[in-house]
Coordinates of C-alpha atoms in Angstrom, one line a residue:
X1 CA 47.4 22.0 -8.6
X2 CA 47.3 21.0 -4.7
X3 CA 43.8 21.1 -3.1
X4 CA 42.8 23.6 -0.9
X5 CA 41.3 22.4 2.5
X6 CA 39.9 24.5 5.0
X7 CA 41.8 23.8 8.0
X8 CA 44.9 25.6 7.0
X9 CA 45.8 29.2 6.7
X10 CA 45.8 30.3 2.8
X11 CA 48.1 33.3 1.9
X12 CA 48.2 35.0 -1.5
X13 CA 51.2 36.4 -1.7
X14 CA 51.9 39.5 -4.0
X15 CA 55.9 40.2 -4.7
X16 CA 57.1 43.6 -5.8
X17 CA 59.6 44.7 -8.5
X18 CA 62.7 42.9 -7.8
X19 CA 60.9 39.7 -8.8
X20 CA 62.5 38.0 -11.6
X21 CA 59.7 35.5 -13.1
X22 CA 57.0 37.3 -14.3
X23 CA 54.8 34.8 -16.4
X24 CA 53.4 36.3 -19.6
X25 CA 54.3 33.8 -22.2
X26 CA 52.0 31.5 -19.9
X27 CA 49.5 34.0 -19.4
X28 CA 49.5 34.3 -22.7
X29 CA 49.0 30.8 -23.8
X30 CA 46.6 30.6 -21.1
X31 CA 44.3 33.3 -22.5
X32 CA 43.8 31.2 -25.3
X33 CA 41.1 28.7 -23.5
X34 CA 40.0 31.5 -20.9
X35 CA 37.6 33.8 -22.1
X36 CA 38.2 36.2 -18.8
X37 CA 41.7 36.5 -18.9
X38 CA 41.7 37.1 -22.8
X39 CA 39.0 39.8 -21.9
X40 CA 41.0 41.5 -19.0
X41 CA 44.4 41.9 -21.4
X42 CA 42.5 43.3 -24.0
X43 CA 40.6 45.8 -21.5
X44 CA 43.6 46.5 -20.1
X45 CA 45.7 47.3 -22.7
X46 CA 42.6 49.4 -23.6
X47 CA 42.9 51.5 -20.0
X48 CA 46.1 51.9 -21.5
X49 CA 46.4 53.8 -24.6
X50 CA 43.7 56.1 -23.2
X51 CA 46.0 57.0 -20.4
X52 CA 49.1 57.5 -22.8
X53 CA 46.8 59.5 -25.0
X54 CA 47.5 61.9 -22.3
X55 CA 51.1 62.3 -22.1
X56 CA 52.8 64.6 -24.1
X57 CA 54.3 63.5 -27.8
X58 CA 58.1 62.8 -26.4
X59 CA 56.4 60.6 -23.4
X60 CA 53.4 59.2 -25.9
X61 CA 56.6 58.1 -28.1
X62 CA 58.3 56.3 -25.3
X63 CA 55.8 54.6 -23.9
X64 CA 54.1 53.6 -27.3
X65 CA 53.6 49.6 -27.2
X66 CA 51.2 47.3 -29.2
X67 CA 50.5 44.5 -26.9
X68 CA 51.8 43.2 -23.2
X69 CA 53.6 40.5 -24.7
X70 CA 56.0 43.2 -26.6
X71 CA 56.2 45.0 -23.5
X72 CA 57.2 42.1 -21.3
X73 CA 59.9 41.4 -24.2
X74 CA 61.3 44.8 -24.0
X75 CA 61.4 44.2 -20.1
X76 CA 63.3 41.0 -20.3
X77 CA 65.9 42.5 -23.1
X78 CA 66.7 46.1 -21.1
X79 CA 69.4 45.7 -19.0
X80 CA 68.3 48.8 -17.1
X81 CA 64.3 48.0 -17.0
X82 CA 61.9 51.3 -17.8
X83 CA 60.5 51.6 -14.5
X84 CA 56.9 52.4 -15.9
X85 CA 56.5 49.3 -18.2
X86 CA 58.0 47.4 -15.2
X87 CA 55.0 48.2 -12.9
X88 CA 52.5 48.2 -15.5
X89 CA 53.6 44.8 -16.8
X90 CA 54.4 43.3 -13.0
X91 CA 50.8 44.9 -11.8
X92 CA 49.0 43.1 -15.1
X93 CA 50.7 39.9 -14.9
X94 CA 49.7 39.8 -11.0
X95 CA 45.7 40.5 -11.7
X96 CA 46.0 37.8 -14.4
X97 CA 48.0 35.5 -12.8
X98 CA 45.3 35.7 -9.9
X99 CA 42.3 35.7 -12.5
X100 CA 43.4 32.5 -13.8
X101 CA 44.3 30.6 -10.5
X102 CA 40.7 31.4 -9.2
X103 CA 39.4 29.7 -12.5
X104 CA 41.0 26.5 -12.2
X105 CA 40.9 26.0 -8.5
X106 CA 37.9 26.5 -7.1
X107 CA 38.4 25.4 -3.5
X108 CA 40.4 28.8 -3.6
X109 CA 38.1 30.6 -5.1
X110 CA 35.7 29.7 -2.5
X111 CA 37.9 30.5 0.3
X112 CA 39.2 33.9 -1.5
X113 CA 35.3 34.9 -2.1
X114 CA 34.7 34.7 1.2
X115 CA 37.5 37.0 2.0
X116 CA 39.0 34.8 4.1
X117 CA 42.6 34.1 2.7
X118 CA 44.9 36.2 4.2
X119 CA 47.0 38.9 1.3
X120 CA 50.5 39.7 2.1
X121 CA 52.0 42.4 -0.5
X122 CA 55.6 44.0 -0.8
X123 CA 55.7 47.7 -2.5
X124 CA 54.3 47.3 -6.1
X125 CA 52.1 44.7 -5.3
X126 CA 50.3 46.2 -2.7
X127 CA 48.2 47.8 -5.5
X128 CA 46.8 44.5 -7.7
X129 CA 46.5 43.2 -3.8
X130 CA 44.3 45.5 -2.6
X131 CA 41.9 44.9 -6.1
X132 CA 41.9 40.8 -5.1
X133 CA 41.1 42.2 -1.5
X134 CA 38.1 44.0 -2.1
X135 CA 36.5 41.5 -4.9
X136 CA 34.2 38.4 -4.4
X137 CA 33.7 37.2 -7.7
X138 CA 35.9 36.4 -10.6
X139 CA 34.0 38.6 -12.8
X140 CA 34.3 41.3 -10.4
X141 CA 37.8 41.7 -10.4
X142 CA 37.9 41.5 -14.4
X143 CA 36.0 44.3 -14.0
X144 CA 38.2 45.9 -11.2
X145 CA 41.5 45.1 -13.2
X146 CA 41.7 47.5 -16.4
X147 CA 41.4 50.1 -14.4
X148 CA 44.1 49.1 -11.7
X149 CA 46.6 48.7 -14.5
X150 CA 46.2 52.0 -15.5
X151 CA 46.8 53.4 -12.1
X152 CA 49.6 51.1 -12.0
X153 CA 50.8 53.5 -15.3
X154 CA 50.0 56.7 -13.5
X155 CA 52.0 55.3 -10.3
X156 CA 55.4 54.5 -12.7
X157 CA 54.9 57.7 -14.0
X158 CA 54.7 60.1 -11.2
X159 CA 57.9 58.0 -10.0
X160 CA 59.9 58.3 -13.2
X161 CA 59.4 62.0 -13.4
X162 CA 60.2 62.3 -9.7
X163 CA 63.3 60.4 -10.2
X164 CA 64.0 62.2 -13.4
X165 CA 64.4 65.7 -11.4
X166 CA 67.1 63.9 -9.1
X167 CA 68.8 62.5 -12.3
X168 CA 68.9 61.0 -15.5
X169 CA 71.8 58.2 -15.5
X170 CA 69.1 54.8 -15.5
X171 CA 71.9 52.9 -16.5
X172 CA 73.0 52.1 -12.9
X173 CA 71.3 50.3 -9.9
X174 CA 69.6 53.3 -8.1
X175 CA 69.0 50.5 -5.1
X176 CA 71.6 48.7 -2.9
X177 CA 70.4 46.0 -0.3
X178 CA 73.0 45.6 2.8
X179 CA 72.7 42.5 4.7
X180 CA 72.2 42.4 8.4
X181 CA 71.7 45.6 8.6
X182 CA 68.8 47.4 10.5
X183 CA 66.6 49.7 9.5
X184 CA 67.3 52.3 12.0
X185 CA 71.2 51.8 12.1
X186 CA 70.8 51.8 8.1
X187 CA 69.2 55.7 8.5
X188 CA 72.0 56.6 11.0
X189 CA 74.4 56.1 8.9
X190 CA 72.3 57.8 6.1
X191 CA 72.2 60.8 8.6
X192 CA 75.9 61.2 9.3
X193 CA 76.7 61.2 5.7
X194 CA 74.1 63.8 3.9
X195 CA 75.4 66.2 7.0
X196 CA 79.3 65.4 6.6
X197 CA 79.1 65.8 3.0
X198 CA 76.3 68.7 3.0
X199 CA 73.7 67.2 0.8
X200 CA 70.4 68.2 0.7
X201 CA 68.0 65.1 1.9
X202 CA 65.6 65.7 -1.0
X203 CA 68.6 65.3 -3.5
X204 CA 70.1 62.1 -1.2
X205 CA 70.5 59.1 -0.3
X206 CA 67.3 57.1 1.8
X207 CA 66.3 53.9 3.3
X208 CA 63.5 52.8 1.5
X209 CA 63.1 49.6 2.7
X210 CA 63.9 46.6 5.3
X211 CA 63.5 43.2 6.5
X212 CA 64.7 40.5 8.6
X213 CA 67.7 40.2 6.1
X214 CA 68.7 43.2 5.3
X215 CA 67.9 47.3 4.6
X216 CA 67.9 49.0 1.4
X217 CA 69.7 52.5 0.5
X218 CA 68.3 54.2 -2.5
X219 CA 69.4 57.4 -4.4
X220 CA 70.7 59.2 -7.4
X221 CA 73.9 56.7 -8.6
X222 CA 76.8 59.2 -8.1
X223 CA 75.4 60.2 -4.3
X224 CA 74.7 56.4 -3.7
X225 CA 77.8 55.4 -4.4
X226 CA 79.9 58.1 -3.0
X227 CA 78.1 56.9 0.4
X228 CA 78.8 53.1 0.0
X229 CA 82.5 54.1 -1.2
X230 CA 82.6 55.1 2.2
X231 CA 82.5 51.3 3.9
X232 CA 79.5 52.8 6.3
X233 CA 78.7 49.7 7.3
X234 CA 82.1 47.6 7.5
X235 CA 81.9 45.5 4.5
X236 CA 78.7 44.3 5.0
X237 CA 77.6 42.3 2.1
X238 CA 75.6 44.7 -0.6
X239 CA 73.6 43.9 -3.5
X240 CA 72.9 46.3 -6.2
X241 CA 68.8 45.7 -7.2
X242 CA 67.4 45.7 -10.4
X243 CA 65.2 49.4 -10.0
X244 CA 66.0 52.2 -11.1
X245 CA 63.8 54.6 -9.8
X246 CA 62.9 56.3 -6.6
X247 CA 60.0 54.3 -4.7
X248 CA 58.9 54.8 -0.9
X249 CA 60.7 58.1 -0.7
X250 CA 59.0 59.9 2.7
X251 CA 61.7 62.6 1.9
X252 CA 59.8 63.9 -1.0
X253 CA 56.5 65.7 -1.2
X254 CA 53.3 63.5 -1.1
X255 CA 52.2 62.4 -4.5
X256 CA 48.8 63.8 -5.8
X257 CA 46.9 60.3 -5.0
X258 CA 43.7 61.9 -6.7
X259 CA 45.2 62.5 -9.9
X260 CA 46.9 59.2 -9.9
X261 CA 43.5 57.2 -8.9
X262 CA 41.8 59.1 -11.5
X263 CA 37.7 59.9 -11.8
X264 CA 36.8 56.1 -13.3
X265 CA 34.2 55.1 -11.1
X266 CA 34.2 51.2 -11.4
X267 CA 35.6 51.2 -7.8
X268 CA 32.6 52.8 -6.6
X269 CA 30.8 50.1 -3.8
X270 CA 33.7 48.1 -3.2
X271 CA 35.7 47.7 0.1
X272 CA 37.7 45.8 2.3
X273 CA 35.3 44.3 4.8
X274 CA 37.9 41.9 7.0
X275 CA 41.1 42.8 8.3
X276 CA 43.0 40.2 6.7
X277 CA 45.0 42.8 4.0
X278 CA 48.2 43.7 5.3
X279 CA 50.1 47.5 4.5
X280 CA 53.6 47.0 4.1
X281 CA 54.9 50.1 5.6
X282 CA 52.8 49.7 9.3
X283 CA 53.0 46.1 9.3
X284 CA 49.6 45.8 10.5
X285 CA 46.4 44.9 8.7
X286 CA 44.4 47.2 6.8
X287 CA 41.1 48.0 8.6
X288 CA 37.8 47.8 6.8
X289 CA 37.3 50.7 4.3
X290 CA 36.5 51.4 1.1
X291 CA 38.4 50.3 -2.3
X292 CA 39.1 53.8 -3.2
X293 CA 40.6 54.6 -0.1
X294 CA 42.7 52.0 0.2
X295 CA 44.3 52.4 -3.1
X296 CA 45.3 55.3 -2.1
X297 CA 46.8 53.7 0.7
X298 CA 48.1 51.1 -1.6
X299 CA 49.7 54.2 -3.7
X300 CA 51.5 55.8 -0.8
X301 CA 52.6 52.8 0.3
X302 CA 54.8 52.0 -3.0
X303 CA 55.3 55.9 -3.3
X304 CA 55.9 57.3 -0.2
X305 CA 56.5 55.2 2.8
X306 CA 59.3 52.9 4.1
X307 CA 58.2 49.3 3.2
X308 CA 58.8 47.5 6.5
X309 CA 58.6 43.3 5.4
X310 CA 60.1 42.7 8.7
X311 CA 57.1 44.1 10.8
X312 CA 54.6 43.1 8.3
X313 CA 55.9 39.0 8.1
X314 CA 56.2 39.2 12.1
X315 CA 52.5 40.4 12.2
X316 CA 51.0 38.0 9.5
X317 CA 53.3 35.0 12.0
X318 CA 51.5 36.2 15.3
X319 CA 48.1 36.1 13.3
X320 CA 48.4 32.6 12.4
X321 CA 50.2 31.0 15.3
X322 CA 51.1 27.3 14.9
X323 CA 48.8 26.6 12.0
X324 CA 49.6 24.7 8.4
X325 CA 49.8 28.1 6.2
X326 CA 49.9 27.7 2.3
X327 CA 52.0 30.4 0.8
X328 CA 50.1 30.5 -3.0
X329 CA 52.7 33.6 -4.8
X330 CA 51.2 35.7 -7.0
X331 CA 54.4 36.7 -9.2
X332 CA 55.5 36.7 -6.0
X333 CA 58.0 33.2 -5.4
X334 CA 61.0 35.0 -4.3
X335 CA 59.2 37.2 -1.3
X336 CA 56.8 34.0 -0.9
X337 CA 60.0 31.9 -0.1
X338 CA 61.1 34.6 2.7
X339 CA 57.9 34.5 4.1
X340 CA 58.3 30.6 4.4
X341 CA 61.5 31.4 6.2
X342 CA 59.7 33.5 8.9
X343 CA 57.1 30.7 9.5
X344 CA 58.8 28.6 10.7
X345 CA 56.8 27.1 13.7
X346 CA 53.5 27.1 11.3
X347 CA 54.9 24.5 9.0
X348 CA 54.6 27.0 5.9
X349 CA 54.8 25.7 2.4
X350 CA 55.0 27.4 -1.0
X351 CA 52.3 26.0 -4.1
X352 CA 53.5 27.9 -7.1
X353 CA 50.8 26.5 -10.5
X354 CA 51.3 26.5 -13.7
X355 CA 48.6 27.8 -15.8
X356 CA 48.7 25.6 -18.7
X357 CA 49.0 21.6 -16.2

């Protein structure tokens, strides 16, 4: 793994569902040797079963796994992904992934325990984010990360039974990206249509999210595709997206954050004391505040707010200026390689590490 000097910008980046390499076989293999990481699983899975002891026997029955690693294999063999195992697998791999990086570099740790990397999140990862955010030691955040996975559960559940009352066909995209397309001329468009056709917004189509590069539509698949079968936006080029499941929908009621966060008091005397935590729907960094309250920042952001990566990459560039910025992903290299794009004049580089070199 490449050294970590001080004279450089360090940014831990944290990518979101439509990430494609999530590394559990390694983190496996890796928890092997390291004592902490073999802990957190174990706690983890732990955090768990108590929360699925909760569900009723049809959702206990679904749900019902006997380790992450048969989870992840389930993930990678579903051609429509469940979109509860996805976050909890994506959130645990993300606060083990980080757990182990800290332990074999620790010119990062250093600089991470200090608070003074910089953590850039997209939509699910804002969550294990804000956990490496808030924490100064190692031990801390295996402390921390049991818990976070199971609000990571409670999150995919309050979105799968929110999606289930708009539909039950997961067998389809529920998420197209449109390329070059704005935001705002991305809702227009969503506008005209729910009023020509006379669909109720709540049961619609919505812009969930945008960037630089393009915007993306999400909604039930028969409305989502009657709008695209439309050519709104002139054979711009479209891209159905591996989720299946209605995330930053501001159309819908507010989720019940304190059920979600639950009464565990671990994250009791934690918090966010430097600005350098950015939200993905405002763009801006966080402000100093407690862990507690910024999870549930972190839970509205992937629930119920647009996820703005334009805004938020344009901030992190104007924080850093012309500086040599190392882009470390945390099961993040697709979003960690758009960033890279963005920074251009700060001569940006990616350092993905294996956990077993």
């Amino acid at each position: 793994m490449g050294s970590t000097t001080r004279d450089q910008s360090i940014i831990l980046y944290f990518g979101d569902q439509t990430e494609k390499n999530i590394p559990f076989e390694e983190l496996f293999e890796y928890s092997r040797e390291s004592d902490r990481t073999k802990q957190f699983l174990q706690n983890a899975f732990h955090s768990i079963q108590l929360v699925i002891e909760t569900l009723t026997e049809p959702e206990r029955s679904k749900y019902k796994f006997d380790s992450f690693e048969e989870a992840s294999k389930r993930l990678a063999v579903d051609s429509s992904p469940d979109v509860v195992l996805r976050t909890i697998v994506l959130c645990a791999a993300q606060l083990g992934y980080l757990i182990a990086i800290l332990e074999k570099d620790p010119e990062l740790r250093e600089v991470w325990a200090a608070q003074k990397t910089l953590i850039v999140a997209s939509c699910a990862g804002q969550l294990p984010a804000a956990i490496a955010a808030c924490s100064h030691t190692i031990d801390e955040l295996v402390d921390l990360a049991p818990e976070t996975v199971a609000i990571a559960f409670r999150i995919g559940m309050d979105v799968d039974r929110r999606t289930a009352s708009l539909g039950d066909d997961r067998s389809q995209s529920w998420a197209k990206a449109v390329f070059g397309v704005s935001a705002p001329d991305a809702q227009k468009m969503v506008d005209k249509f729910l009023i020509r056709e006379g669909i109720d917004a709540k049961k619609g189509v919505y812009v969930a999210a945008t960037s630089a590069w393009a915007s993306t539509v999400v909604g039930p698949p028969p409305v989502l595709n009657l709008f695209f079968s439309r050519d709104p936006f002139n054979g711009a080029r479209q891209v159905d997206l591996p989720i299946t499941a209605i995330f930053h929908a501001s159309h819908l009621d507010r989720p019940d954050t304190t059920a979600i966060i639950g009464t565990n008091p671990v994250f009791q005397g934690f918090s966010l004391r430097n600005p350098n935590f950015f939200s993905c729907s405002s763009g801006l960094p966080f402000h100093p505040q407690s862990l507690p309250a910024l999870i549930e920042e972190a839970i509205l952001n992937i629930t119920h707010r647009m996820t703005d990566n334009e805004k938020m990459f344009r901030e992190v560039q104007s924080g850093i200026e012309d500086q040599l910025v190392c882009i470390k992903p945390i099961v993040g290299e697709s979003g960690g390689e758009r960033l890279k794009k963005v920074l251009v004049a700060s001569d940006a580089y990616v350092e993905s590490a294996s956990l077993l070199a």
